[in-house]
C-alpha cells in the first residue's frame, strides 16, 4: 500500500481510477442515485419540479410584472437553460464537497482511489441535468428551429462543465476534511454567486453594460460558471456558436481545474483516513 500511495502522489495526476476501478465507480454511482431518490414515488421527476417552478416565478416577476426582461426573447426558456447549467453545478459541487466526510466509514475500512467518491457524487447529478436537457432541447427546436444546427455543440460544453464541477468537488472535498466549515461556507457563498451568474439575465442586456464594459468582462471571465451558461444558451436557444475566447475558456478551464483537483486528492489521500 505504501508503494501505491507514493506512486499516486506524483506531480502528474494519475488516471488509473478510470481504467482499473471502473466497476467500483459504477457501483458508487448507482448507490448515489439510489440514495438520492430512495423512498420517492416520482423519483427523478422531482429534478424538474424546482427548475420549472423557479422558471415560472422568475418569468412572472421579471418579465410580466417588472418588465425588466421583456427585451430577452423566449425568456422562460432563457431562464431554464441557465438553471440547467447552474442547478447541476451547484448540486454537484455541494454534494461532492461533503462526499468524503459522508463516506468516512468506507474510507477508513478499505483502500481504493479516494477520487472515486467525489466523482460518483458529481456524476450522479448529471441525471437531473440530462432530464432537463431532454425537456429543453425539443422546446428550443420548436421555438427556434435554427438551433438544430448548433445544439450538438452543447454536449461537449456540458462535458467540460462536468470537468469544472469535478475540479471544484475534488479540491473542496479535501479542504473540507481538514477544515469542516468549508461545506457550510460554500452554502452561504452560493447565494450571491447565483446572482452574479447570468441565469436570470444576459450580461449584454444589463442597462449599464455599455458604461461598465470592464465589469461585464470581469463577470463573464472571472466567474467560472458564466461561460458555460452562455455557451449552452447560445447553442440551444440562440442558434449561435460562442465566440473563440468563450470556447477556449470553456474547453481549457474546466479540464484544467479537473486535473488540478485530481492532483489535490491524490496528493492528500494518504492522510484522509487519519483525519476522518
XYZ file of N, CA and C in Angstrom:
828
model
N 0.830 -1.206 0.000
C 0.000 0.000 0.000
C 0.857 1.245 0.000
N 1.964 1.196 0.724
C 2.855 2.359 0.764
C 3.390 2.692 -0.608
N 3.648 1.636 -1.417
C 4.148 1.881 -2.765
C 3.084 2.579 -3.597
N 1.838 2.114 -3.456
C 0.753 2.730 -4.229
C 0.564 4.191 -3.874
N 0.568 4.518 -2.579
C 0.366 5.886 -2.148
C 1.471 6.777 -2.665
N 2.700 6.289 -2.576
C 3.820 7.077 -3.062
C 3.726 7.332 -4.545
N 3.320 6.299 -5.288
C 3.217 6.456 -6.735
C 2.120 7.441 -7.100
N 1.046 7.431 -6.342
C -0.092 8.276 -6.671
C 0.107 9.700 -6.190
N 1.188 9.973 -5.470
C 1.456 11.323 -5.002
C 2.400 12.070 -5.937
N 2.552 11.572 -7.152
C 3.458 12.193 -8.106
C 2.913 13.553 -8.538
N 3.771 14.320 -9.228
C 3.385 15.668 -9.643
C 2.292 15.640 -10.696
N 2.248 14.577 -11.515
C 1.233 14.466 -12.563
C 0.120 13.554 -12.063
N -1.133 14.012 -12.071
C -2.233 13.170 -11.576
C -2.398 11.922 -12.428
N -2.650 10.815 -11.762
C -2.826 9.546 -12.446
C -4.295 9.325 -12.780
N -4.528 8.609 -13.880
C -5.896 8.350 -14.335
C -6.269 6.881 -14.228
N -5.525 6.112 -13.397
C -5.814 4.685 -13.285
C -7.161 4.414 -12.616
N -7.716 5.414 -11.919
C -9.039 5.235 -11.301
C -10.123 5.081 -12.356
N -9.859 5.560 -13.570
C -10.821 5.420 -14.660
C -10.756 4.046 -15.304
N -9.551 3.500 -15.407
C -9.364 2.245 -16.117
C -9.399 1.031 -15.197
N -8.766 1.152 -14.034
C -8.664 -0.009 -13.143
C -9.791 -0.131 -12.140
N -10.570 0.921 -11.967
C -11.614 0.915 -10.942
C -12.963 1.338 -11.524
N -13.171 1.038 -12.798
C -14.412 1.425 -13.452
C -15.634 0.796 -12.811
N -15.539 -0.473 -12.438
C -16.671 -1.162 -11.828
C -17.008 -0.562 -10.468
N -15.974 -0.218 -9.696
C -16.212 0.409 -8.398
C -16.871 1.774 -8.568
N -16.422 2.536 -9.569
C -17.034 3.841 -9.830
C -18.505 3.676 -10.187
N -18.828 2.697 -11.003
C -20.229 2.460 -11.375
C -21.057 2.047 -10.167
N -20.461 1.247 -9.278
C -21.165 0.828 -8.060
C -21.460 2.024 -7.167
N -20.465 2.875 -6.967
C -20.662 4.075 -6.154
C -21.684 5.013 -6.790
N -21.658 5.102 -8.113
C -22.604 5.955 -8.819
C -24.027 5.448 -8.653
N -24.222 4.142 -8.807
C -25.564 3.570 -8.612
C -26.046 3.791 -7.188
N -25.139 3.682 -6.223
C -25.522 3.901 -4.827
C -25.949 5.346 -4.597
N -25.210 6.293 -5.188
C -25.551 7.710 -5.040
C -26.933 7.996 -5.618
N -27.218 7.438 -6.778
C -28.511 7.689 -7.426
C -29.639 7.064 -6.624
N -29.429 5.834 -6.135
C -30.470 5.182 -5.332
C -30.732 5.952 -4.048
N -29.679 6.406 -3.390
C -29.844 7.155 -2.142
C -30.567 8.469 -2.371
N -30.304 9.091 -3.518
C -30.918 10.382 -3.796
C -32.417 10.269 -3.968
N -32.895 9.199 -4.604
C -34.321 9.067 -4.894
C -34.985 7.958 -4.072
N -34.311 7.525 -2.994
C -34.857 6.455 -2.161
C -36.163 6.895 -1.509
N -37.182 6.051 -1.621
C -38.460 6.334 -0.997
C -39.312 7.348 -1.733
N -38.858 7.800 -2.901
C -39.606 8.798 -3.661
C -40.488 8.112 -4.697
N -41.746 8.498 -4.736
C -42.661 7.893 -5.701
C -42.381 8.366 -7.125
N -42.010 9.634 -7.278
C -41.781 10.191 -8.613
C -40.325 10.086 -9.049
N -39.416 9.841 -8.104
C -38.011 9.644 -8.452
C -37.389 10.858 -9.111
N -36.798 10.610 -10.263
C -36.023 11.649 -10.942
C -36.907 12.796 -11.446
N -38.219 12.577 -11.529
C -39.124 13.638 -11.974
C -39.031 14.846 -11.046
N -38.696 14.607 -9.776
C -38.559 15.722 -8.836
C -37.448 16.679 -9.252
N -36.510 16.196 -10.049
C -35.431 17.064 -10.514
C -35.949 18.191 -11.397
N -37.138 18.000 -11.970
C -37.725 19.025 -12.835
C -38.596 20.015 -12.069
N -39.071 19.608 -10.891
C -40.035 20.439 -10.175
C -39.427 21.780 -9.793
N -38.247 21.752 -9.184
C -37.634 23.009 -8.724
C -37.318 23.959 -9.884
N -36.566 23.511 -10.919
C -36.260 24.459 -12.011
C -37.489 24.968 -12.738
N -38.492 24.112 -12.934
C -39.703 24.573 -13.613
C -40.477 25.567 -12.744
N -40.522 25.304 -11.444
C -41.193 26.242 -10.540
C -40.475 27.580 -10.522
N -39.122 27.536 -10.454
C -38.352 28.779 -10.434
C -38.466 29.523 -11.756
N -38.519 28.782 -12.859
C -38.707 29.415 -14.166
C -40.022 30.180 -14.194
N -41.082 29.561 -13.666
C -42.370 30.235 -13.637
C -42.362 31.479 -12.765
N -41.714 31.386 -11.595
C -41.661 32.528 -10.683
C -40.850 33.661 -11.297
N -39.680 33.353 -11.838
C -38.827 34.389 -12.423
C -39.487 35.052 -13.631
N -40.180 34.253 -14.440
C -40.881 34.818 -15.600
C -41.986 35.765 -15.151
N -42.742 35.359 -14.124
C -43.816 36.201 -13.613
C -43.276 37.519 -13.067
N -42.197 37.436 -12.276
C -41.671 38.629 -11.611
C -40.926 39.536 -12.581
N -39.943 38.966 -13.290
C -39.046 39.794 -14.088
C -39.588 40.140 -15.476
N -40.404 39.274 -16.054
C -40.895 39.520 -17.410
C -42.297 40.120 -17.417
N -43.193 39.565 -16.599
C -44.583 40.019 -16.629
C -44.799 41.240 -15.747
N -44.448 41.134 -14.468
C -44.741 42.205 -13.520
C -43.735 43.348 -13.587
N -42.460 43.019 -13.544
C -41.433 44.048 -13.523
C -41.141 44.573 -14.914
N -41.181 43.692 -15.881
C -40.951 44.088 -17.268
C -39.501 44.288 -17.630
N -38.580 43.961 -16.718
C -37.164 44.198 -16.987
C -36.582 43.191 -17.966
N -37.269 42.081 -18.201
C -36.743 41.044 -19.092
C -37.508 40.971 -20.407
N -38.296 41.982 -20.716
C -39.099 41.929 -21.942
C -38.251 42.009 -23.199
N -37.024 42.505 -23.076
C -36.143 42.582 -24.238
C -35.364 41.289 -24.464
N -35.614 40.263 -23.643
C -34.948 38.970 -23.802
C -35.934 38.012 -24.465
N -35.674 37.566 -25.692
C -36.608 36.672 -26.387
C -36.737 35.325 -25.663
N -37.946 34.783 -25.660
C -38.220 33.458 -25.102
C -37.672 33.348 -23.674
N -38.070 34.296 -22.842
C -37.475 34.394 -21.505
C -37.639 33.122 -20.666
N -38.790 32.429 -20.677
C -38.874 31.189 -19.884
C -37.796 30.172 -20.261
N -37.560 29.968 -21.563
C -36.514 29.033 -21.986
C -35.127 29.600 -21.696
N -35.000 30.907 -21.751
C -33.746 31.572 -21.400
C -33.364 31.243 -19.956
N -34.329 31.364 -19.048
C -34.075 31.058 -17.639
C -33.831 29.570 -17.444
N -34.623 28.733 -18.094
C -34.498 27.295 -17.914
C -33.134 26.789 -18.369
N -32.602 27.335 -19.459
C -31.278 26.911 -19.924
C -30.202 27.321 -18.924
N -30.357 28.494 -18.321
C -29.411 28.904 -17.287
C -29.508 28.048 -16.054
N -30.736 27.699 -15.657
C -30.927 26.848 -14.485
C -30.386 25.442 -14.712
N -30.438 24.951 -15.952
C -29.900 23.622 -16.248
C -28.414 23.564 -15.936
N -27.699 24.621 -16.286
C -26.252 24.675 -16.028
C -25.978 24.941 -14.557
N -26.595 26.008 -14.027
C -26.322 26.389 -12.643
C -26.782 25.326 -11.649
N -27.981 24.758 -11.875
C -28.502 23.751 -10.963
C -27.594 22.549 -10.861
N -27.087 22.083 -12.008
C -26.156 20.959 -11.974
C -24.881 21.330 -11.235
N -24.304 22.485 -11.569
C -23.033 22.872 -10.965
C -23.168 23.013 -9.447
N -24.185 23.710 -8.987
C -24.346 23.923 -7.554
C -24.541 22.604 -6.818
N -25.437 21.767 -7.315
C -25.695 20.496 -6.649
C -24.463 19.602 -6.653
N -23.765 19.547 -7.793
C -22.589 18.687 -7.905
C -21.481 19.119 -6.949
N -21.224 20.417 -6.877
C -20.147 20.909 -6.009
C -20.523 20.755 -4.538
N -21.763 21.056 -4.188
C -22.184 20.928 -2.789
C -22.130 19.485 -2.320
N -22.695 18.580 -3.099
C -22.704 17.174 -2.714
C -21.290 16.601 -2.748
N -20.524 16.970 -3.775
C -19.157 16.465 -3.877
C -18.269 16.950 -2.745
N -18.476 18.182 -2.280
C -17.652 18.730 -1.193
C -17.827 17.929 0.087
N -19.026 17.497 0.386
C -19.255 16.737 1.613
C -19.147 15.238 1.458
N -18.774 14.761 0.273
C -18.817 13.324 -0.001
C -17.769 12.526 0.779
N -16.563 13.055 0.947
C -15.527 12.305 1.666
C -15.890 12.138 3.130
N -16.380 13.199 3.757
C -16.807 13.098 5.152
C -18.010 12.170 5.273
N -18.915 12.236 4.324
C -20.086 11.375 4.361
C -19.770 9.906 4.180
N -18.621 9.599 3.613
C -18.201 8.201 3.410
C -16.988 7.863 4.257
N -16.862 8.501 5.417
C -15.694 8.304 6.283
C -15.517 6.842 6.686
N -16.612 6.157 7.017
C -16.505 4.757 7.444
C -15.924 3.881 6.343
N -16.365 4.100 5.119
C -15.851 3.316 3.995
C -14.378 3.606 3.756
N -13.991 4.875 3.842
C -12.601 5.261 3.604
C -11.679 4.657 4.647
N -12.124 4.561 5.891
C -11.272 4.037 6.964
C -11.161 2.513 6.945
N -12.071 1.847 6.223
C -12.063 0.386 6.217
C -11.313 -0.205 5.032
N -11.469 0.407 3.853
C -10.950 -0.191 2.614
C -10.132 0.841 1.857
N -9.031 0.387 1.237
C -8.271 1.311 0.396
C -8.754 1.209 -1.046
N -8.974 2.346 -1.663
C -9.288 2.469 -3.082
C -9.029 3.924 -3.442
N -8.932 4.257 -4.707
C -8.683 5.661 -5.078
C -9.774 6.567 -4.524
N -9.397 7.508 -3.682
C -10.387 8.339 -2.984
C -11.118 9.284 -3.926
N -10.542 9.565 -5.074
C -11.209 10.454 -6.014
C -12.511 9.872 -6.563
N -12.693 8.563 -6.388
C -13.905 7.919 -6.882
C -15.156 8.430 -6.163
N -15.017 8.734 -4.878
C -16.199 9.133 -4.089
C -16.745 10.490 -4.549
N -15.932 11.565 -4.605
C -16.475 12.819 -5.144
C -16.904 12.699 -6.604
N -16.179 11.879 -7.380
C -16.549 11.710 -8.789
C -17.941 11.097 -8.915
N -18.235 10.082 -8.101
C -19.565 9.470 -8.142
C -20.640 10.460 -7.714
N -20.324 11.292 -6.708
C -21.289 12.292 -6.242
C -21.602 13.305 -7.335
N -20.579 13.728 -8.067
C -20.772 14.699 -9.145
C -21.531 14.064 -10.313
N -21.105 12.881 -10.728
C -21.732 12.239 -11.885
C -23.187 11.879 -11.620
N -23.534 11.630 -10.358
C -24.922 11.320 -10.035
C -25.836 12.505 -10.318
N -25.296 13.709 -10.253
C -26.111 14.906 -10.504
C -26.389 15.105 -11.994
N -25.663 14.393 -12.854
C -25.894 14.538 -14.292
C -27.259 13.996 -14.702
N -27.827 13.102 -13.881
C -29.143 12.547 -14.234
C -30.187 13.655 -14.316
N -30.159 14.572 -13.335
C -31.114 15.684 -13.342
C -30.858 16.608 -14.522
N -29.578 16.864 -14.835
C -29.239 17.728 -15.968
C -29.708 17.110 -17.282
N -29.555 15.801 -17.417
C -29.988 15.122 -18.639
C -31.502 15.235 -18.806
N -32.239 15.046 -17.712
C -33.699 15.156 -17.782
C -34.106 16.555 -18.212
N -33.442 17.579 -17.662
C -33.761 18.950 -18.046
C -33.462 19.206 -19.511
N -32.339 18.662 -19.999
C -31.983 18.856 -21.404
C -32.956 18.133 -22.335
N -33.453 16.988 -21.894
C -34.434 16.253 -22.701
C -35.697 17.080 -22.887
N -36.055 17.872 -21.883
C -37.206 18.765 -21.996
C -36.843 20.022 -22.780
N -35.667 20.564 -22.496
C -35.266 21.856 -23.043
C -34.984 21.803 -24.545
N -34.293 20.770 -24.992
C -33.867 20.711 -26.393
C -35.059 20.674 -27.363
N -36.041 19.781 -27.186
C -37.194 19.819 -28.118
C -37.941 21.149 -28.067
N -38.073 21.723 -26.861
C -38.771 23.006 -26.756
C -38.026 24.094 -27.523
N -36.696 24.090 -27.427
C -35.909 25.083 -28.148
C -36.022 24.901 -29.656
N -36.035 23.655 -30.105
C -36.141 23.394 -31.545
C -37.487 23.870 -32.079
N -38.532 23.694 -31.276
C -39.857 24.147 -31.703
C -39.911 25.667 -31.778
N -39.354 26.322 -30.766
C -39.416 27.783 -30.696
C -38.423 28.431 -31.648
N -37.203 27.881 -31.691
C -36.149 28.429 -32.566
C -35.608 27.268 -33.402
N -36.229 26.948 -34.528
C -35.808 25.784 -35.320
C -34.342 25.827 -35.742
N -33.767 27.022 -35.861
C -32.374 27.146 -36.294
C -31.396 26.496 -35.316
N -31.814 26.258 -34.071
C -30.910 25.656 -33.086
C -30.541 24.221 -33.443
N -31.266 23.610 -34.352
C -30.922 22.251 -34.776
C -29.518 22.189 -35.355
N -29.015 23.318 -35.870
C -27.676 23.344 -36.469
C -26.574 23.474 -35.419
N -26.883 23.982 -34.245
C -25.842 24.275 -33.259
C -25.949 23.449 -31.979
N -27.064 22.774 -31.761
C -27.276 22.125 -30.468
C -26.278 21.010 -30.161
N -25.685 20.403 -31.184
C -24.721 19.326 -30.932
C -23.525 19.829 -30.126
N -23.194 21.097 -30.262
C -22.057 21.657 -29.532
C -22.333 21.739 -28.029
N -23.606 21.683 -27.643
C -23.934 21.743 -26.221
C -23.407 20.533 -25.465
N -23.272 19.393 -26.132
C -22.809 18.179 -25.459
C -21.356 18.300 -24.980
N -20.394 18.692 -25.840
C -19.038 18.878 -25.317
C -18.942 20.015 -24.305
N -19.804 21.032 -24.440
C -19.791 22.107 -23.437
C -20.237 21.566 -22.088
N -21.256 20.723 -22.069
C -21.705 20.114 -20.816
C -20.641 19.173 -20.258
N -19.928 18.480 -21.140
C -18.839 17.609 -20.672
C -17.746 18.431 -19.995
N -17.428 19.583 -20.577
C -16.440 20.468 -19.955
C -16.958 21.022 -18.631
N -18.277 21.261 -18.544
C -18.882 21.714 -17.286
C -18.746 20.636 -16.208
N -18.918 19.390 -16.583
C -18.726 18.289 -15.630
C -17.289 18.283 -15.118
N -16.333 18.528 -16.008
C -14.926 18.629 -15.587
C -14.746 19.762 -14.583
N -15.389 20.898 -14.846
C -15.301 22.037 -13.924
C -15.848 21.657 -12.554
N -17.016 21.010 -12.527
C -17.617 20.601 -11.255
C -16.742 19.575 -10.543
N -16.142 18.651 -11.292
C -15.233 17.676 -10.690
C -14.030 18.356 -10.053
N -13.484 19.352 -10.752
C -12.334 20.068 -10.207
C -12.652 20.735 -8.885
N -13.790 21.432 -8.830
C -14.210 22.069 -7.581
C -14.487 21.025 -6.502
N -15.216 19.958 -6.862
C -15.602 18.950 -5.873
C -14.385 18.228 -5.313
N -13.445 17.836 -6.168
C -12.240 17.153 -5.685
C -11.450 18.053 -4.729
N -11.233 19.289 -5.136
C -10.432 20.201 -4.311
C -11.129 20.524 -2.997
N -12.396 20.913 -3.065
C -13.116 21.332 -1.863
C -13.402 20.170 -0.927
N -13.565 18.970 -1.464
C -13.802 17.811 -0.594
C -12.584 17.527 0.281
N -11.388 17.742 -0.281
C -10.168 17.565 0.509
C -10.047 18.675 1.546
N -10.257 19.913 1.133
C -10.176 21.035 2.071
C -11.204 20.866 3.183
N -12.373 20.325 2.844
C -13.439 20.150 3.823
C -13.078 19.115 4.882
N -12.243 18.163 4.524
C -11.800 17.164 5.503
C -10.945 17.816 6.588
N -10.098 18.758 6.194
C -9.197 19.408 7.144
C -9.836 20.618 7.818
N -10.779 21.267 7.134
C -11.466 22.437 7.683
C -12.966 22.239 7.469
N -13.653 21.741 8.479
C -15.040 21.287 8.325
C -16.022 22.418 8.050
N -15.604 23.671 8.213
C -16.515 24.789 7.944
C -16.698 25.066 6.455
N -15.856 24.451 5.625
C -15.897 24.748 4.190
C -17.261 24.418 3.592
N -17.830 23.297 3.971
C -19.118 22.880 3.422
C -20.209 23.893 3.751
N -20.187 24.429 4.964
C -21.188 25.410 5.370
C -20.923 26.768 4.709
N -19.652 27.125 4.600
C -19.301 28.378 3.941
C -19.718 28.356 2.482
N -19.560 27.223 1.845
C -19.924 27.099 0.431
C -21.415 27.331 0.236
N -22.239 26.801 1.149
C -23.683 27.003 1.052
C -24.037 28.482 1.127
N -23.285 29.246 1.932
C -23.516 30.689 2.039
C -23.067 31.404 0.767
N -21.940 30.993 0.210
C -21.390 31.657 -0.967
C -22.237 31.439 -2.216
N -22.941 30.332 -2.275
C -23.734 30.053 -3.469
C -24.878 31.056 -3.656
N -25.367 31.649 -2.582
C -26.476 32.596 -2.717
C -26.086 33.831 -3.518
N -25.005 34.558 -3.149
C -24.611 35.686 -4.016
C -24.049 35.229 -5.351
N -23.458 34.039 -5.378
C -22.843 33.531 -6.609
C -23.885 33.391 -7.719
N -25.078 32.895 -7.382
C -26.085 32.686 -8.423
C -26.534 34.018 -9.019
N -26.554 35.082 -8.216
C -26.971 36.375 -8.749
C -25.862 37.043 -9.557
N -24.614 36.614 -9.370
C -23.509 37.107 -10.188
C -23.349 36.291 -11.469
N -24.148 35.252 -11.600
C -24.141 34.401 -12.793
C -25.370 34.751 -13.632
N -25.222 34.937 -14.948
C -26.354 35.376 -15.787
C -27.388 34.290 -16.046
N -28.003 33.825 -14.959
C -29.075 32.843 -15.076
C -30.395 33.536 -15.382
N -30.661 34.643 -14.688
C -31.922 35.369 -14.842
C -31.831 36.500 -15.840
N -30.647 36.838 -16.272
C -30.438 37.984 -17.158
C -29.284 37.668 -18.100
N -29.144 38.472 -19.127
C -27.998 38.377 -20.007
C -27.055 39.528 -19.726
N -25.778 39.275 -19.729
C -24.821 40.346 -19.426
C -24.965 41.502 -20.413
N -25.258 41.190 -21.656
C -25.394 42.235 -22.663
C -26.669 43.040 -22.529
N -27.676 42.499 -21.813
C -28.953 43.202 -21.663
C -28.998 44.105 -20.426
N -27.966 44.096 -19.608
C -27.966 44.949 -18.423
C -27.952 46.419 -18.846
N -28.765 47.274 -18.213
C -28.878 48.674 -18.643
C -27.554 49.426 -18.665
N -26.666 49.130 -17.719
C -25.410 49.874 -17.630
C -24.231 49.109 -18.241
N -24.530 48.098 -19.049
C -23.458 47.266 -19.600
C -22.482 48.070 -20.446
N -22.987 48.997 -21.261
C -22.115 49.768 -22.153
C -21.180 50.685 -21.373
N -21.635 51.186 -20.225
C -20.809 52.108 -19.427
C -19.794 51.391 -18.551
N -19.995 50.112 -18.346
C -19.098 49.354 -17.464
C -18.612 48.085 -18.180
N -17.995 48.299 -19.323
C -17.550 47.156 -20.125
C -16.550 46.290 -19.371
N -15.669 46.915 -18.593
C -14.662 46.158 -17.849
C -15.305 45.265 -16.794
N -16.403 45.760 -16.188
C -17.097 44.973 -15.177
C -17.825 43.789 -15.809
N -18.407 44.017 -16.973
C -19.051 42.920 -17.707
C -18.020 41.861 -18.074
N -16.844 42.320 -18.498
C -15.770 41.383 -18.838
C -15.363 40.571 -17.617
N -15.300 41.236 -16.462
C -14.942 40.546 -15.225
C -16.005 39.540 -14.825
N -17.278 39.914 -14.950
C -18.357 38.995 -14.608
C -18.391 37.788 -15.545
N -17.971 38.004 -16.783
C -18.011 36.904 -17.758
C -16.858 35.929 -17.547
N -15.658 36.432 -17.338
C -14.497 35.540 -17.272
C -13.963 35.339 -15.852
N -14.403 36.184 -14.905
C -13.993 35.979 -13.524
C -14.873 34.981 -12.800
N -16.067 34.763 -13.321
C -16.990 33.769 -12.771
C -16.867 32.501 -13.611
N -16.339 31.412 -13.068
C -16.085 30.230 -13.899
C -17.329 29.573 -14.466
N -18.506 29.876 -13.936
C -19.727 29.238 -14.433
C -20.324 30.001 -15.607
N -20.090 31.314 -15.677
C -20.722 32.151 -16.695
C -20.449 31.681 -18.125
N -19.221 31.369 -18.514
C -19.006 30.928 -19.897
C -19.813 29.689 -20.268
N -20.049 28.811 -19.310
C -20.812 27.592 -19.596
C -22.295 27.906 -19.737
N -22.800 28.829 -18.916
C -24.188 29.269 -19.066
C -24.388 29.907 -20.440
N -23.491 30.814 -20.810
C -23.626 31.498 -22.091
C -23.390 30.552 -23.256
N -22.496 29.601 -23.089
C -22.224 28.648 -24.159
C -23.403 27.736 -24.434
N -23.985 27.172 -23.388
C -25.150 26.299 -23.555
C -26.329 27.090 -24.102
N -26.534 28.281 -23.593
C -27.644 29.123 -24.040
C -27.485 29.504 -25.521
N -26.263 29.810 -25.933
C -26.024 30.187 -27.322
C -26.350 29.039 -28.272
N -25.935 27.827 -27.912
C -26.122 26.687 -28.819
C -27.537 26.136 -28.794
N -28.196 26.187 -27.636
C -29.519 25.574 -27.513
C -30.672 26.531 -27.756
N -30.457 27.828 -27.582
C -31.561 28.763 -27.667
C -31.353 29.857 -28.703
N -30.114 30.283 -28.868
C -29.842 31.420 -29.743
C -29.306 31.022 -31.112
N -29.129 29.720 -31.340
C -28.688 29.199 -32.643
C -27.386 29.837 -33.105
N -26.469 30.079 -32.154
C -25.174 30.650 -32.493
C -24.067 29.821 -31.859
N -22.880 29.963 -32.407
C -21.698 29.322 -31.828
C -20.984 30.355 -30.970
N -20.653 30.040 -29.719
C -19.956 31.012 -28.873
C -18.674 31.500 -29.531
N -18.251 32.702 -29.173
C -17.025 33.254 -29.721
C -15.801 32.446 -29.347
N -14.695 32.713 -30.048
C -13.472 31.939 -29.856
C -12.968 32.029 -28.414
N -12.994 33.236 -27.826
C -12.494 33.392 -26.461
C -13.332 32.597 -25.474
N -14.643 32.554 -25.678
C -15.514 31.798 -24.795
C -15.275 30.299 -24.943
N -15.098 29.850 -26.177
C -14.845 28.420 -26.400
C -13.508 27.989 -25.801
N -12.492 28.818 -25.952
C -11.188 28.491 -25.357
C -11.320 28.382 -23.841
N -12.029 29.335 -23.242
C -12.244 29.302 -21.794
C -12.950 28.003 -21.389
N -14.026 27.687 -22.097
C -14.836 26.510 -21.749
C -14.020 25.231 -21.794
N -13.254 25.057 -22.865
C -12.573 23.780 -23.068
C -11.164 23.736 -22.484
N -10.726 24.818 -21.869
C -9.420 24.833 -21.197
C -9.588 24.878 -19.686
N -10.418 25.801 -19.194
C -10.543 25.996 -17.748
C -11.151 24.780 -17.062
N -12.244 24.241 -17.600
C -12.887 23.086 -16.978
C -11.958 21.897 -16.842
N -11.381 21.382 -17.942
C -10.443 20.264 -17.831
C -9.213 20.586 -16.978
N -8.715 21.826 -17.052
C -7.541 22.189 -16.248
C -7.867 22.123 -14.760
N -9.020 22.641 -14.356
C -9.405 22.577 -12.946
C -9.645 21.134 -12.507
N -10.144 20.297 -13.406
C -10.332 18.887 -13.073
C -8.989 18.218 -12.782
N -7.980 18.510 -13.592
C -6.650 17.936 -13.364
C -6.049 18.442 -12.058
N -6.244 19.721 -11.767
C -5.738 20.277 -10.509
C -6.435 19.612 -9.320
N -7.757 19.491 -9.398
C -8.492 18.849 -8.314
C -8.099 17.403 -8.127
N -7.874 16.694 -9.226
C -7.447 15.299 -9.154
C -6.079 15.182 -8.485
N -5.184 16.096 -8.828
C -3.862 16.096 -8.198
C -3.977 16.346 -6.696
N -4.861 17.258 -6.299
C -5.032 17.564 -4.876
C -5.491 16.322 -4.116
N -6.488 15.607 -4.660
C -6.977 14.399 -3.991
C -5.858 13.379 -3.859
N -5.141 13.141 -4.940
C -4.088 12.132 -4.910
C -2.917 12.560 -4.031
N -2.724 13.841 -3.878
C -1.636 14.345 -3.029
C -1.915 14.116 -1.554
N -3.188 14.230 -1.148
C -3.522 14.158 0.275
C -4.287 12.904 0.674
N -4.501 11.970 -0.255
C -5.349 10.831 0.059
C -4.771 9.932 1.145
N -3.454 9.910 1.310
C -2.860 9.068 2.339
C -3.114 9.591 3.745
N -3.606 10.825 3.856
C -3.881 11.408 5.171
C -5.355 11.412 5.523
N -6.208 10.989 4.587
C -7.651 11.096 4.798
C -8.141 10.203 5.931
N -7.682 8.934 5.949
C -8.177 8.012 6.965
C -7.864 8.514 8.369
N -6.706 9.125 8.539
C -6.311 9.666 9.852
C -7.167 10.862 10.222
N -7.383 11.782 9.271
C -8.147 12.997 9.551
C -9.617 12.710 9.775
N -10.126 11.672 9.100
C -11.542 11.347 9.235
C -11.816 10.553 10.502
